[in-house]
């Protein structure tokens, strides 16, 4: 991991296809779990080395040993640990694909808030053609993003789709220039980092609530978070900047105070995790 001001840049580096073998997944898990403790980070960019693949997925050469050890449940849970660590790292996340994003590689992208790609990127969940199914959260995350019908089509066909189709169905957020995809994604991440952190965290939490919980629960949490965010210094800065006819400086505000403490009984865990309480190691 490297830092570009307040954007953390995480690189998948397992050439040539950036396969997500056990070691690579464990490294990514450790990085994203550690990001929960980085108060100086305001956004995260996940990309991969090279132009062939964001990640071609799991390392199939590990499968025979998994079968022999009969440890598929442990393998699946380790994959879920990684997906959860990405979703709960406490910061808005951006991933960018240049090349293939297949299997576990696509599932990792699904865990990020924003998914960018070049026009030459392709996406697939081909596990069914190998006798299994997406076991790194794909069966749960994909329907929430593209809907159940399209999710079934992708998972039961196993066929790849190109970036234009991925954009059309909402699998990716936008297409970026192939010349400098990481730089384009970094600009996007920098813009997120410049937004008021309490409002960003609240929006992320509430959008997740809208997808995963009943409407009544979401509206209740929205009201509670709105009242609390309205008392933060970022709101004062935004109002003053509007009156002064200048751009607000939310980064400067954030460096002078700690984030507000929210009632964990009223807000989703995705927001509470931004507190200074160290994450569990269990």
PDB file of C-alpha atoms in Angstrom:
ATOM      1  CA  UNK A   1       0.000   0.000   0.000  1.00  0.00           C
ATOM      2  CA  UNK A   2       1.132   3.537  -0.788  1.00  0.00           C
ATOM      3  CA  UNK A   3      -0.342   6.931   0.068  1.00  0.00           C
ATOM      4  CA  UNK A   4      -1.116   9.758  -2.314  1.00  0.00           C
ATOM      5  CA  UNK A   5      -1.916  12.533   0.171  1.00  0.00           C
ATOM      6  CA  UNK A   6      -5.097  11.171   1.787  1.00  0.00           C
ATOM      7  CA  UNK A   7      -5.808   8.453  -0.783  1.00  0.00           C
ATOM      8  CA  UNK A   8      -4.529   4.948  -0.011  1.00  0.00           C
ATOM      9  CA  UNK A   9      -3.471   3.050  -3.145  1.00  0.00           C
ATOM     10  CA  UNK A  10      -3.663  -0.741  -2.860  1.00  0.00           C
ATOM     11  CA  UNK A  11      -2.126  -2.807  -5.662  1.00  0.00           C
ATOM     12  CA  UNK A  12      -2.880  -6.427  -6.510  1.00  0.00           C
ATOM     13  CA  UNK A  13       0.505  -7.679  -7.648  1.00  0.00           C
ATOM     14  CA  UNK A  14       0.701 -11.342  -8.584  1.00  0.00           C
ATOM     15  CA  UNK A  15       1.746 -11.376 -12.255  1.00  0.00           C
ATOM     16  CA  UNK A  16       0.971 -12.201 -14.917  1.00  0.00           C
ATOM     17  CA  UNK A  17      -2.765 -12.581 -14.190  1.00  0.00           C
ATOM     18  CA  UNK A  18      -2.881 -11.333 -10.586  1.00  0.00           C
ATOM     19  CA  UNK A  19      -4.454 -14.549  -9.362  1.00  0.00           C
ATOM     20  CA  UNK A  20      -6.010 -14.347  -5.914  1.00  0.00           C
ATOM     21  CA  UNK A  21      -4.223 -17.269  -4.315  1.00  0.00           C
ATOM     22  CA  UNK A  22      -4.356 -17.775  -0.559  1.00  0.00           C
ATOM     23  CA  UNK A  23      -1.284 -15.632   0.075  1.00  0.00           C
ATOM     24  CA  UNK A  24      -2.504 -12.713  -2.035  1.00  0.00           C
ATOM     25  CA  UNK A  25      -5.940 -12.765  -0.415  1.00  0.00           C
ATOM     26  CA  UNK A  26      -4.369 -12.773   3.041  1.00  0.00           C
ATOM     27  CA  UNK A  27      -2.157  -9.799   2.162  1.00  0.00           C
ATOM     28  CA  UNK A  28      -5.154  -7.846   0.869  1.00  0.00           C
ATOM     29  CA  UNK A  29      -7.137  -8.714   3.986  1.00  0.00           C
ATOM     30  CA  UNK A  30      -4.375  -7.411   6.244  1.00  0.00           C
ATOM     31  CA  UNK A  31      -4.122  -4.168   4.266  1.00  0.00           C
ATOM     32  CA  UNK A  32      -7.842  -3.409   4.261  1.00  0.00           C
ATOM     33  CA  UNK A  33      -8.232  -4.336   7.909  1.00  0.00           C
ATOM     34  CA  UNK A  34      -5.368  -1.966   8.780  1.00  0.00           C
ATOM     35  CA  UNK A  35      -7.053   0.876   6.887  1.00  0.00           C
ATOM     36  CA  UNK A  36      -9.696   1.072   9.609  1.00  0.00           C
ATOM     37  CA  UNK A  37      -7.003   2.565  11.845  1.00  0.00           C
ATOM     38  CA  UNK A  38      -5.719   5.124   9.327  1.00  0.00           C
ATOM     39  CA  UNK A  39      -7.302   8.443  10.289  1.00  0.00           C
ATOM     40  CA  UNK A  40      -5.206  10.187   7.617  1.00  0.00           C
ATOM     41  CA  UNK A  41      -6.884   8.195   4.814  1.00  0.00           C
ATOM     42  CA  UNK A  42     -10.090   9.563   3.276  1.00  0.00           C
ATOM     43  CA  UNK A  43     -10.463   7.285   0.215  1.00  0.00           C
ATOM     44  CA  UNK A  44      -9.015   4.019  -1.098  1.00  0.00           C
ATOM     45  CA  UNK A  45      -8.055   3.038  -4.640  1.00  0.00           C
ATOM     46  CA  UNK A  46      -7.688  -0.650  -5.510  1.00  0.00           C
ATOM     47  CA  UNK A  47      -5.958  -1.469  -8.792  1.00  0.00           C
ATOM     48  CA  UNK A  48      -3.683  -4.148 -10.213  1.00  0.00           C
ATOM     49  CA  UNK A  49      -0.280  -4.302 -11.843  1.00  0.00           C
ATOM     50  CA  UNK A  50      -0.059  -4.779 -15.583  1.00  0.00           C
ATOM     51  CA  UNK A  51      -2.698  -4.529 -18.297  1.00  0.00           C
ATOM     52  CA  UNK A  52      -3.668  -8.183 -18.777  1.00  0.00           C
ATOM     53  CA  UNK A  53      -5.849  -8.550 -15.719  1.00  0.00           C
ATOM     54  CA  UNK A  54      -7.258  -6.842 -12.689  1.00  0.00           C
ATOM     55  CA  UNK A  55      -7.431 -10.446 -11.523  1.00  0.00           C
ATOM     56  CA  UNK A  56      -8.249 -13.616 -13.400  1.00  0.00           C
ATOM     57  CA  UNK A  57      -9.682 -15.059 -10.193  1.00  0.00           C
ATOM     58  CA  UNK A  58      -8.679 -17.849  -7.857  1.00  0.00           C
ATOM     59  CA  UNK A  59      -5.601 -19.983  -8.392  1.00  0.00           C
ATOM     60  CA  UNK A  60      -7.085 -23.261  -9.631  1.00  0.00           C
ATOM     61  CA  UNK A  61      -3.819 -25.070  -8.923  1.00  0.00           C
ATOM     62  CA  UNK A  62      -4.770 -24.766  -5.235  1.00  0.00           C
ATOM     63  CA  UNK A  63      -8.046 -26.624  -5.772  1.00  0.00           C
ATOM     64  CA  UNK A  64      -6.707 -30.214  -5.595  1.00  0.00           C
ATOM     65  CA  UNK A  65      -5.193 -29.513  -2.187  1.00  0.00           C
ATOM     66  CA  UNK A  66      -8.447 -27.956  -1.004  1.00  0.00           C
ATOM     67  CA  UNK A  67     -10.314 -31.071  -2.092  1.00  0.00           C
ATOM     68  CA  UNK A  68      -7.787 -33.317  -0.365  1.00  0.00           C
ATOM     69  CA  UNK A  69      -7.906 -31.255   2.841  1.00  0.00           C
ATOM     70  CA  UNK A  70     -11.707 -30.958   2.730  1.00  0.00           C
ATOM     71  CA  UNK A  71     -11.369 -27.325   3.858  1.00  0.00           C
ATOM     72  CA  UNK A  72     -13.726 -25.596   1.415  1.00  0.00           C
ATOM     73  CA  UNK A  73     -15.702 -24.052   4.288  1.00  0.00           C
ATOM     74  CA  UNK A  74     -12.574 -22.428   5.671  1.00  0.00           C
ATOM     75  CA  UNK A  75     -11.590 -21.208   2.209  1.00  0.00           C
ATOM     76  CA  UNK A  76     -15.009 -19.625   1.685  1.00  0.00           C
ATOM     77  CA  UNK A  77     -14.929 -17.938   5.071  1.00  0.00           C
ATOM     78  CA  UNK A  78     -11.475 -16.529   4.354  1.00  0.00           C
ATOM     79  CA  UNK A  79     -12.842 -15.084   1.125  1.00  0.00           C
ATOM     80  CA  UNK A  80     -15.704 -13.553   3.050  1.00  0.00           C
ATOM     81  CA  UNK A  81     -13.229 -12.039   5.522  1.00  0.00           C
ATOM     82  CA  UNK A  82     -11.549 -10.217   2.637  1.00  0.00           C
ATOM     83  CA  UNK A  83     -14.824  -8.986   1.145  1.00  0.00           C
ATOM     84  CA  UNK A  84     -15.968  -7.775   4.561  1.00  0.00           C
ATOM     85  CA  UNK A  85     -12.648  -6.041   5.222  1.00  0.00           C
ATOM     86  CA  UNK A  86     -12.987  -4.105   1.962  1.00  0.00           C
ATOM     87  CA  UNK A  87     -16.589  -3.129   2.634  1.00  0.00           C
ATOM     88  CA  UNK A  88     -15.844  -2.140   6.224  1.00  0.00           C
ATOM     89  CA  UNK A  89     -12.478  -0.412   5.823  1.00  0.00           C
ATOM     90  CA  UNK A  90     -14.105   2.850   6.898  1.00  0.00           C
ATOM     91  CA  UNK A  91     -13.445   4.830   3.695  1.00  0.00           C
ATOM     92  CA  UNK A  92     -15.031   5.149   0.238  1.00  0.00           C
ATOM     93  CA  UNK A  93     -13.431   2.600  -2.076  1.00  0.00           C
ATOM     94  CA  UNK A  94     -12.725   2.737  -5.806  1.00  0.00           C
ATOM     95  CA  UNK A  95     -11.518  -0.163  -7.951  1.00  0.00           C
ATOM     96  CA  UNK A  96     -10.350   0.032 -11.556  1.00  0.00           C
ATOM     97  CA  UNK A  97     -10.005  -2.857 -14.009  1.00  0.00           C
ATOM     98  CA  UNK A  98      -7.829  -2.940 -17.106  1.00  0.00           C
ATOM     99  CA  UNK A  99      -8.054  -6.377 -18.671  1.00  0.00           C
ATOM    100  CA  UNK A 100      -9.989  -9.300 -17.223  1.00  0.00           C
ATOM    101  CA  UNK A 101     -11.823  -9.319 -13.893  1.00  0.00           C
ATOM    102  CA  UNK A 102     -12.970 -12.907 -13.539  1.00  0.00           C
ATOM    103  CA  UNK A 103     -14.220 -15.001 -10.650  1.00  0.00           C
ATOM    104  CA  UNK A 104     -12.805 -13.915  -7.311  1.00  0.00           C
ATOM    105  CA  UNK A 105     -11.281 -10.895  -9.034  1.00  0.00           C
ATOM    106  CA  UNK A 106     -14.718  -9.612  -9.962  1.00  0.00           C
ATOM    107  CA  UNK A 107     -16.045 -10.477  -6.512  1.00  0.00           C
ATOM    108  CA  UNK A 108     -13.369  -8.271  -4.952  1.00  0.00           C
ATOM    109  CA  UNK A 109     -14.453  -5.421  -7.232  1.00  0.00           C
ATOM    110  CA  UNK A 110     -18.072  -5.963  -6.185  1.00  0.00           C
ATOM    111  CA  UNK A 111     -17.044  -5.200  -2.609  1.00  0.00           C
ATOM    112  CA  UNK A 112     -15.905  -1.674  -3.550  1.00  0.00           C
ATOM    113  CA  UNK A 113     -18.185   1.362  -3.705  1.00  0.00           C
ATOM    114  CA  UNK A 114     -17.188   2.415  -7.216  1.00  0.00           C
ATOM    115  CA  UNK A 115     -16.027   0.155 -10.030  1.00  0.00           C
ATOM    116  CA  UNK A 116     -14.212   1.769 -12.955  1.00  0.00           C
ATOM    117  CA  UNK A 117     -12.844   0.042 -16.045  1.00  0.00           C
ATOM    118  CA  UNK A 118     -11.225   0.636 -19.389  1.00  0.00           C
ATOM    119  CA  UNK A 119     -13.092  -0.210 -22.583  1.00  0.00           C
ATOM    120  CA  UNK A 120     -10.941  -3.323 -23.043  1.00  0.00           C
ATOM    121  CA  UNK A 121     -11.870  -4.775 -19.660  1.00  0.00           C
ATOM    122  CA  UNK A 122     -14.020  -7.917 -19.514  1.00  0.00           C
ATOM    123  CA  UNK A 123     -15.954  -9.415 -16.627  1.00  0.00           C
ATOM    124  CA  UNK A 124     -17.150 -12.928 -15.800  1.00  0.00           C
ATOM    125  CA  UNK A 125     -18.103 -15.301 -13.027  1.00  0.00           C
ATOM    126  CA  UNK A 126     -17.213 -18.611 -14.726  1.00  0.00           C
ATOM    127  CA  UNK A 127     -17.178 -20.816 -11.630  1.00  0.00           C
ATOM    128  CA  UNK A 128     -20.231 -22.841 -12.686  1.00  0.00           C
ATOM    129  CA  UNK A 129     -18.286 -24.122 -15.701  1.00  0.00           C
ATOM    130  CA  UNK A 130     -15.820 -25.668 -13.238  1.00  0.00           C
ATOM    131  CA  UNK A 131     -18.460 -27.346 -11.134  1.00  0.00           C
ATOM    132  CA  UNK A 132     -18.652 -24.751  -8.345  1.00  0.00           C
ATOM    133  CA  UNK A 133     -20.132 -21.286  -7.900  1.00  0.00           C
ATOM    134  CA  UNK A 134     -18.870 -17.840  -6.786  1.00  0.00           C
ATOM    135  CA  UNK A 135     -17.874 -18.351  -3.164  1.00  0.00           C
ATOM    136  CA  UNK A 136     -16.289 -15.015  -2.295  1.00  0.00           C
ATOM    137  CA  UNK A 137     -19.538 -13.131  -1.783  1.00  0.00           C
ATOM    138  CA  UNK A 138     -20.558 -13.000  -5.431  1.00  0.00           C
ATOM    139  CA  UNK A 139     -23.951 -14.671  -4.981  1.00  0.00           C
ATOM    140  CA  UNK A 140     -24.859 -12.026  -2.399  1.00  0.00           C
ATOM    141  CA  UNK A 141     -23.216  -8.880  -3.753  1.00  0.00           C
ATOM    142  CA  UNK A 142     -23.975  -9.213  -7.463  1.00  0.00           C
ATOM    143  CA  UNK A 143     -27.814  -9.324  -7.154  1.00  0.00           C
ATOM    144  CA  UNK A 144     -27.670  -6.229  -4.942  1.00  0.00           C
ATOM    145  CA  UNK A 145     -25.822  -4.387  -7.705  1.00  0.00           C
ATOM    146  CA  UNK A 146     -27.375  -5.589 -10.975  1.00  0.00           C
ATOM    147  CA  UNK A 147     -30.580  -7.300  -9.838  1.00  0.00           C
ATOM    148  CA  UNK A 148     -31.396 -10.971  -9.488  1.00  0.00           C
ATOM    149  CA  UNK A 149     -32.165 -11.736 -13.151  1.00  0.00           C
ATOM    150  CA  UNK A 150     -28.924 -10.314 -14.511  1.00  0.00           C
ATOM    151  CA  UNK A 151     -26.980 -11.868 -11.629  1.00  0.00           C
ATOM    152  CA  UNK A 152     -28.397 -15.298 -12.477  1.00  0.00           C
ATOM    153  CA  UNK A 153     -27.566 -14.782 -16.147  1.00  0.00           C
ATOM    154  CA  UNK A 154     -23.939 -13.936 -15.387  1.00  0.00           C
ATOM    155  CA  UNK A 155     -23.453 -16.728 -12.858  1.00  0.00           C
ATOM    156  CA  UNK A 156     -25.302 -19.501 -14.721  1.00  0.00           C
ATOM    157  CA  UNK A 157     -23.890 -18.711 -18.153  1.00  0.00           C
ATOM    158  CA  UNK A 158     -20.355 -18.123 -16.936  1.00  0.00           C
ATOM    159  CA  UNK A 159     -19.860 -16.048 -20.076  1.00  0.00           C
ATOM    160  CA  UNK A 160     -17.809 -12.842 -20.090  1.00  0.00           C
ATOM    161  CA  UNK A 161     -19.268  -9.430 -20.852  1.00  0.00           C
ATOM    162  CA  UNK A 162     -17.409  -6.373 -22.111  1.00  0.00           C
ATOM    163  CA  UNK A 163     -17.123  -3.006 -20.403  1.00  0.00           C
ATOM    164  CA  UNK A 164     -19.960  -1.372 -22.343  1.00  0.00           C
ATOM    165  CA  UNK A 165     -22.384  -4.112 -21.302  1.00  0.00           C
ATOM    166  CA  UNK A 166     -21.072  -3.978 -17.734  1.00  0.00           C
ATOM    167  CA  UNK A 167     -21.755  -0.243 -17.686  1.00  0.00           C
ATOM    168  CA  UNK A 168     -25.227  -0.708 -19.151  1.00  0.00           C
ATOM    169  CA  UNK A 169     -26.323  -3.149 -16.447  1.00  0.00           C
ATOM    170  CA  UNK A 170     -24.694  -1.190 -13.629  1.00  0.00           C
ATOM    171  CA  UNK A 171     -21.907  -3.638 -12.894  1.00  0.00           C
ATOM    172  CA  UNK A 172     -19.351  -0.864 -13.301  1.00  0.00           C
ATOM    173  CA  UNK A 173     -19.740   2.820 -12.531  1.00  0.00           C
ATOM    174  CA  UNK A 174     -17.932   4.369 -15.484  1.00  0.00           C
ATOM    175  CA  UNK A 175     -15.462   3.691 -18.291  1.00  0.00           C
ATOM    176  CA  UNK A 176     -12.102   5.479 -18.161  1.00  0.00           C
ATOM    177  CA  UNK A 177      -9.438   6.069 -20.779  1.00  0.00           C
ATOM    178  CA  UNK A 178      -7.212   3.066 -21.447  1.00  0.00           C
ATOM    179  CA  UNK A 179      -4.055   5.192 -21.583  1.00  0.00           C
ATOM    180  CA  UNK A 180      -3.934   6.006 -17.854  1.00  0.00           C
ATOM    181  CA  UNK A 181      -6.696   4.099 -16.052  1.00  0.00           C
ATOM    182  CA  UNK A 182      -5.034   4.240 -12.628  1.00  0.00           C
ATOM    183  CA  UNK A 183      -4.496   7.998 -12.873  1.00  0.00           C
ATOM    184  CA  UNK A 184      -8.143   8.482 -13.927  1.00  0.00           C
ATOM    185  CA  UNK A 185      -9.301   6.368 -10.989  1.00  0.00           C
ATOM    186  CA  UNK A 186      -6.960   8.265  -8.672  1.00  0.00           C
ATOM    187  CA  UNK A 187      -8.505  11.571  -9.738  1.00  0.00           C
ATOM    188  CA  UNK A 188     -11.912  10.107  -8.938  1.00  0.00           C
ATOM    189  CA  UNK A 189     -10.681   8.923  -5.526  1.00  0.00           C
ATOM    190  CA  UNK A 190      -9.142  12.334  -4.787  1.00  0.00           C
ATOM    191  CA  UNK A 191     -12.496  13.961  -5.426  1.00  0.00           C
ATOM    192  CA  UNK A 192     -14.118  11.608  -2.933  1.00  0.00           C
ATOM    193  CA  UNK A 193     -11.363  12.368  -0.421  1.00  0.00           C
ATOM    194  CA  UNK A 194     -12.153  16.074  -0.671  1.00  0.00           C
ATOM    195  CA  UNK A 195     -15.775  15.619   0.404  1.00  0.00           C
ATOM    196  CA  UNK A 196     -16.953  16.019   4.025  1.00  0.00           C
ATOM    197  CA  UNK A 197     -16.128  12.735   5.755  1.00  0.00           C
ATOM    198  CA  UNK A 198     -19.171  12.495   8.085  1.00  0.00           C
ATOM    199  CA  UNK A 199     -21.587  13.085   5.208  1.00  0.00           C
ATOM    200  CA  UNK A 200     -19.766  10.595   2.974  1.00  0.00           C
ATOM    201  CA  UNK A 201     -19.793   7.910   5.660  1.00  0.00           C
ATOM    202  CA  UNK A 202     -23.488   8.522   6.335  1.00  0.00           C
ATOM    203  CA  UNK A 203     -24.425   8.292   2.655  1.00  0.00           C
ATOM    204  CA  UNK A 204     -22.489   5.039   2.260  1.00  0.00           C
ATOM    205  CA  UNK A 205     -24.128   3.555   5.330  1.00  0.00           C
ATOM    206  CA  UNK A 206     -27.634   4.650   4.387  1.00  0.00           C
ATOM    207  CA  UNK A 207     -27.411   3.466   0.786  1.00  0.00           C
ATOM    208  CA  UNK A 208     -26.354   0.067   2.078  1.00  0.00           C
ATOM    209  CA  UNK A 209     -29.287   0.140   4.500  1.00  0.00           C
ATOM    210  CA  UNK A 210     -31.641   0.954   1.617  1.00  0.00           C
ATOM    211  CA  UNK A 211     -30.530  -2.172  -0.226  1.00  0.00           C
ATOM    212  CA  UNK A 212     -30.211  -4.552   2.707  1.00  0.00           C
ATOM    213  CA  UNK A 213     -32.859  -3.521   5.252  1.00  0.00           C
ATOM    214  CA  UNK A 214     -36.594  -2.622   5.304  1.00  0.00           C
ATOM    215  CA  UNK A 215     -37.588   0.924   4.345  1.00  0.00           C
ATOM    216  CA  UNK A 216     -38.772   1.816   7.836  1.00  0.00           C
ATOM    217  CA  UNK A 217     -35.402   0.924   9.308  1.00  0.00           C
ATOM    218  CA  UNK A 218     -33.586   2.944   6.652  1.00  0.00           C
ATOM    219  CA  UNK A 219     -35.730   6.035   7.183  1.00  0.00           C
ATOM    220  CA  UNK A 220     -35.158   5.888  10.930  1.00  0.00           C
ATOM    221  CA  UNK A 221     -31.407   5.657  10.478  1.00  0.00           C
ATOM    222  CA  UNK A 222     -31.462   8.434   7.893  1.00  0.00           C
ATOM    223  CA  UNK A 223     -33.177  10.804  10.318  1.00  0.00           C
ATOM    224  CA  UNK A 224     -30.765   9.952  13.139  1.00  0.00           C
ATOM    225  CA  UNK A 225     -27.665  10.391  11.008  1.00  0.00           C
ATOM    226  CA  UNK A 226     -28.959  13.593   9.407  1.00  0.00           C
ATOM    227  CA  UNK A 227     -29.462  15.156  12.833  1.00  0.00           C
ATOM    228  CA  UNK A 228     -25.977  14.154  13.971  1.00  0.00           C
ATOM    229  CA  UNK A 229     -24.135  15.169  10.807  1.00  0.00           C
ATOM    230  CA  UNK A 230     -25.920  18.525  10.864  1.00  0.00           C
ATOM    231  CA  UNK A 231     -24.063  19.285  14.108  1.00  0.00           C
ATOM    232  CA  UNK A 232     -20.581  18.714  12.648  1.00  0.00           C
ATOM    233  CA  UNK A 233     -18.020  21.369  11.754  1.00  0.00           C
ATOM    234  CA  UNK A 234     -18.184  20.284   8.107  1.00  0.00           C
ATOM    235  CA  UNK A 235     -21.696  21.702   7.849  1.00  0.00           C
ATOM    236  CA  UNK A 236     -20.528  25.018   9.293  1.00  0.00           C
ATOM    237  CA  UNK A 237     -17.673  25.079   6.800  1.00  0.00           C
ATOM    238  CA  UNK A 238     -20.040  24.329   3.915  1.00  0.00           C
ATOM    239  CA  UNK A 239     -22.460  27.080   4.894  1.00  0.00           C
ATOM    240  CA  UNK A 240     -19.699  29.628   5.493  1.00  0.00           C
ATOM    241  CA  UNK A 241     -18.044  28.789   2.177  1.00  0.00           C
ATOM    242  CA  UNK A 242     -21.350  29.266   0.378  1.00  0.00           C
ATOM    243  CA  UNK A 243     -21.784  32.681   1.984  1.00  0.00           C
ATOM    244  CA  UNK A 244     -18.188  33.636   1.221  1.00  0.00           C
ATOM    245  CA  UNK A 245     -18.532  32.453  -2.389  1.00  0.00           C
ATOM    246  CA  UNK A 246     -15.524  30.122  -2.084  1.00  0.00           C
ATOM    247  CA  UNK A 247     -14.891  26.401  -2.329  1.00  0.00           C
ATOM    248  CA  UNK A 248     -15.279  24.591   1.020  1.00  0.00           C
ATOM    249  CA  UNK A 249     -12.138  23.097   2.563  1.00  0.00           C
ATOM    250  CA  UNK A 250     -13.381  19.949   4.266  1.00  0.00           C
ATOM    251  CA  UNK A 251      -9.902  18.446   4.580  1.00  0.00           C
ATOM    252  CA  UNK A 252      -8.753  21.367   6.737  1.00  0.00           C
ATOM    253  CA  UNK A 253     -11.779  21.008   8.993  1.00  0.00           C
ATOM    254  CA  UNK A 254     -11.189  17.290   9.438  1.00  0.00           C
ATOM    255  CA  UNK A 255      -7.584  17.768  10.570  1.00  0.00           C
ATOM    256  CA  UNK A 256      -8.636  19.954  13.470  1.00  0.00           C
ATOM    257  CA  UNK A 257     -11.047  17.631  15.210  1.00  0.00           C
ATOM    258  CA  UNK A 258     -11.959  14.005  15.689  1.00  0.00           C
ATOM    259  CA  UNK A 259     -14.937  12.541  13.807  1.00  0.00           C
ATOM    260  CA  UNK A 260     -18.208  12.703  15.738  1.00  0.00           C
ATOM    261  CA  UNK A 261     -19.153   9.701  17.816  1.00  0.00           C
ATOM    262  CA  UNK A 262     -22.374   8.107  16.623  1.00  0.00           C
ATOM    263  CA  UNK A 263     -24.729   5.910  18.575  1.00  0.00           C
ATOM    264  CA  UNK A 264     -24.090   2.344  17.430  1.00  0.00           C
ATOM    265  CA  UNK A 265     -27.698   1.448  18.196  1.00  0.00           C
ATOM    266  CA  UNK A 266     -28.929   3.906  15.576  1.00  0.00           C
ATOM    267  CA  UNK A 267     -26.525   3.468  12.668  1.00  0.00           C
ATOM    268  CA  UNK A 268     -25.180   0.564  10.618  1.00  0.00           C
ATOM    269  CA  UNK A 269     -21.806  -0.999  11.477  1.00  0.00           C
ATOM    270  CA  UNK A 270     -20.290   0.415   8.296  1.00  0.00           C
ATOM    271  CA  UNK A 271     -20.429   3.866   9.886  1.00  0.00           C
ATOM    272  CA  UNK A 272     -19.525   2.913  13.428  1.00  0.00           C
ATOM    273  CA  UNK A 273     -16.300   1.353  12.199  1.00  0.00           C
ATOM    274  CA  UNK A 274     -14.836   4.803  11.502  1.00  0.00           C
ATOM    275  CA  UNK A 275     -14.429   5.359  15.238  1.00  0.00           C
ATOM    276  CA  UNK A 276     -11.063   4.999  16.917  1.00  0.00           C
ATOM    277  CA  UNK A 277     -11.938   1.628  18.467  1.00  0.00           C
ATOM    278  CA  UNK A 278      -9.454  -0.989  17.210  1.00  0.00           C
ATOM    279  CA  UNK A 279     -11.017  -3.781  15.127  1.00  0.00           C
ATOM    280  CA  UNK A 280     -11.344  -7.254  16.556  1.00  0.00           C
ATOM    281  CA  UNK A 281      -8.616  -9.686  15.614  1.00  0.00           C
ATOM    282  CA  UNK A 282     -10.898 -12.715  15.941  1.00  0.00           C
TER     283      UNK A 282
END
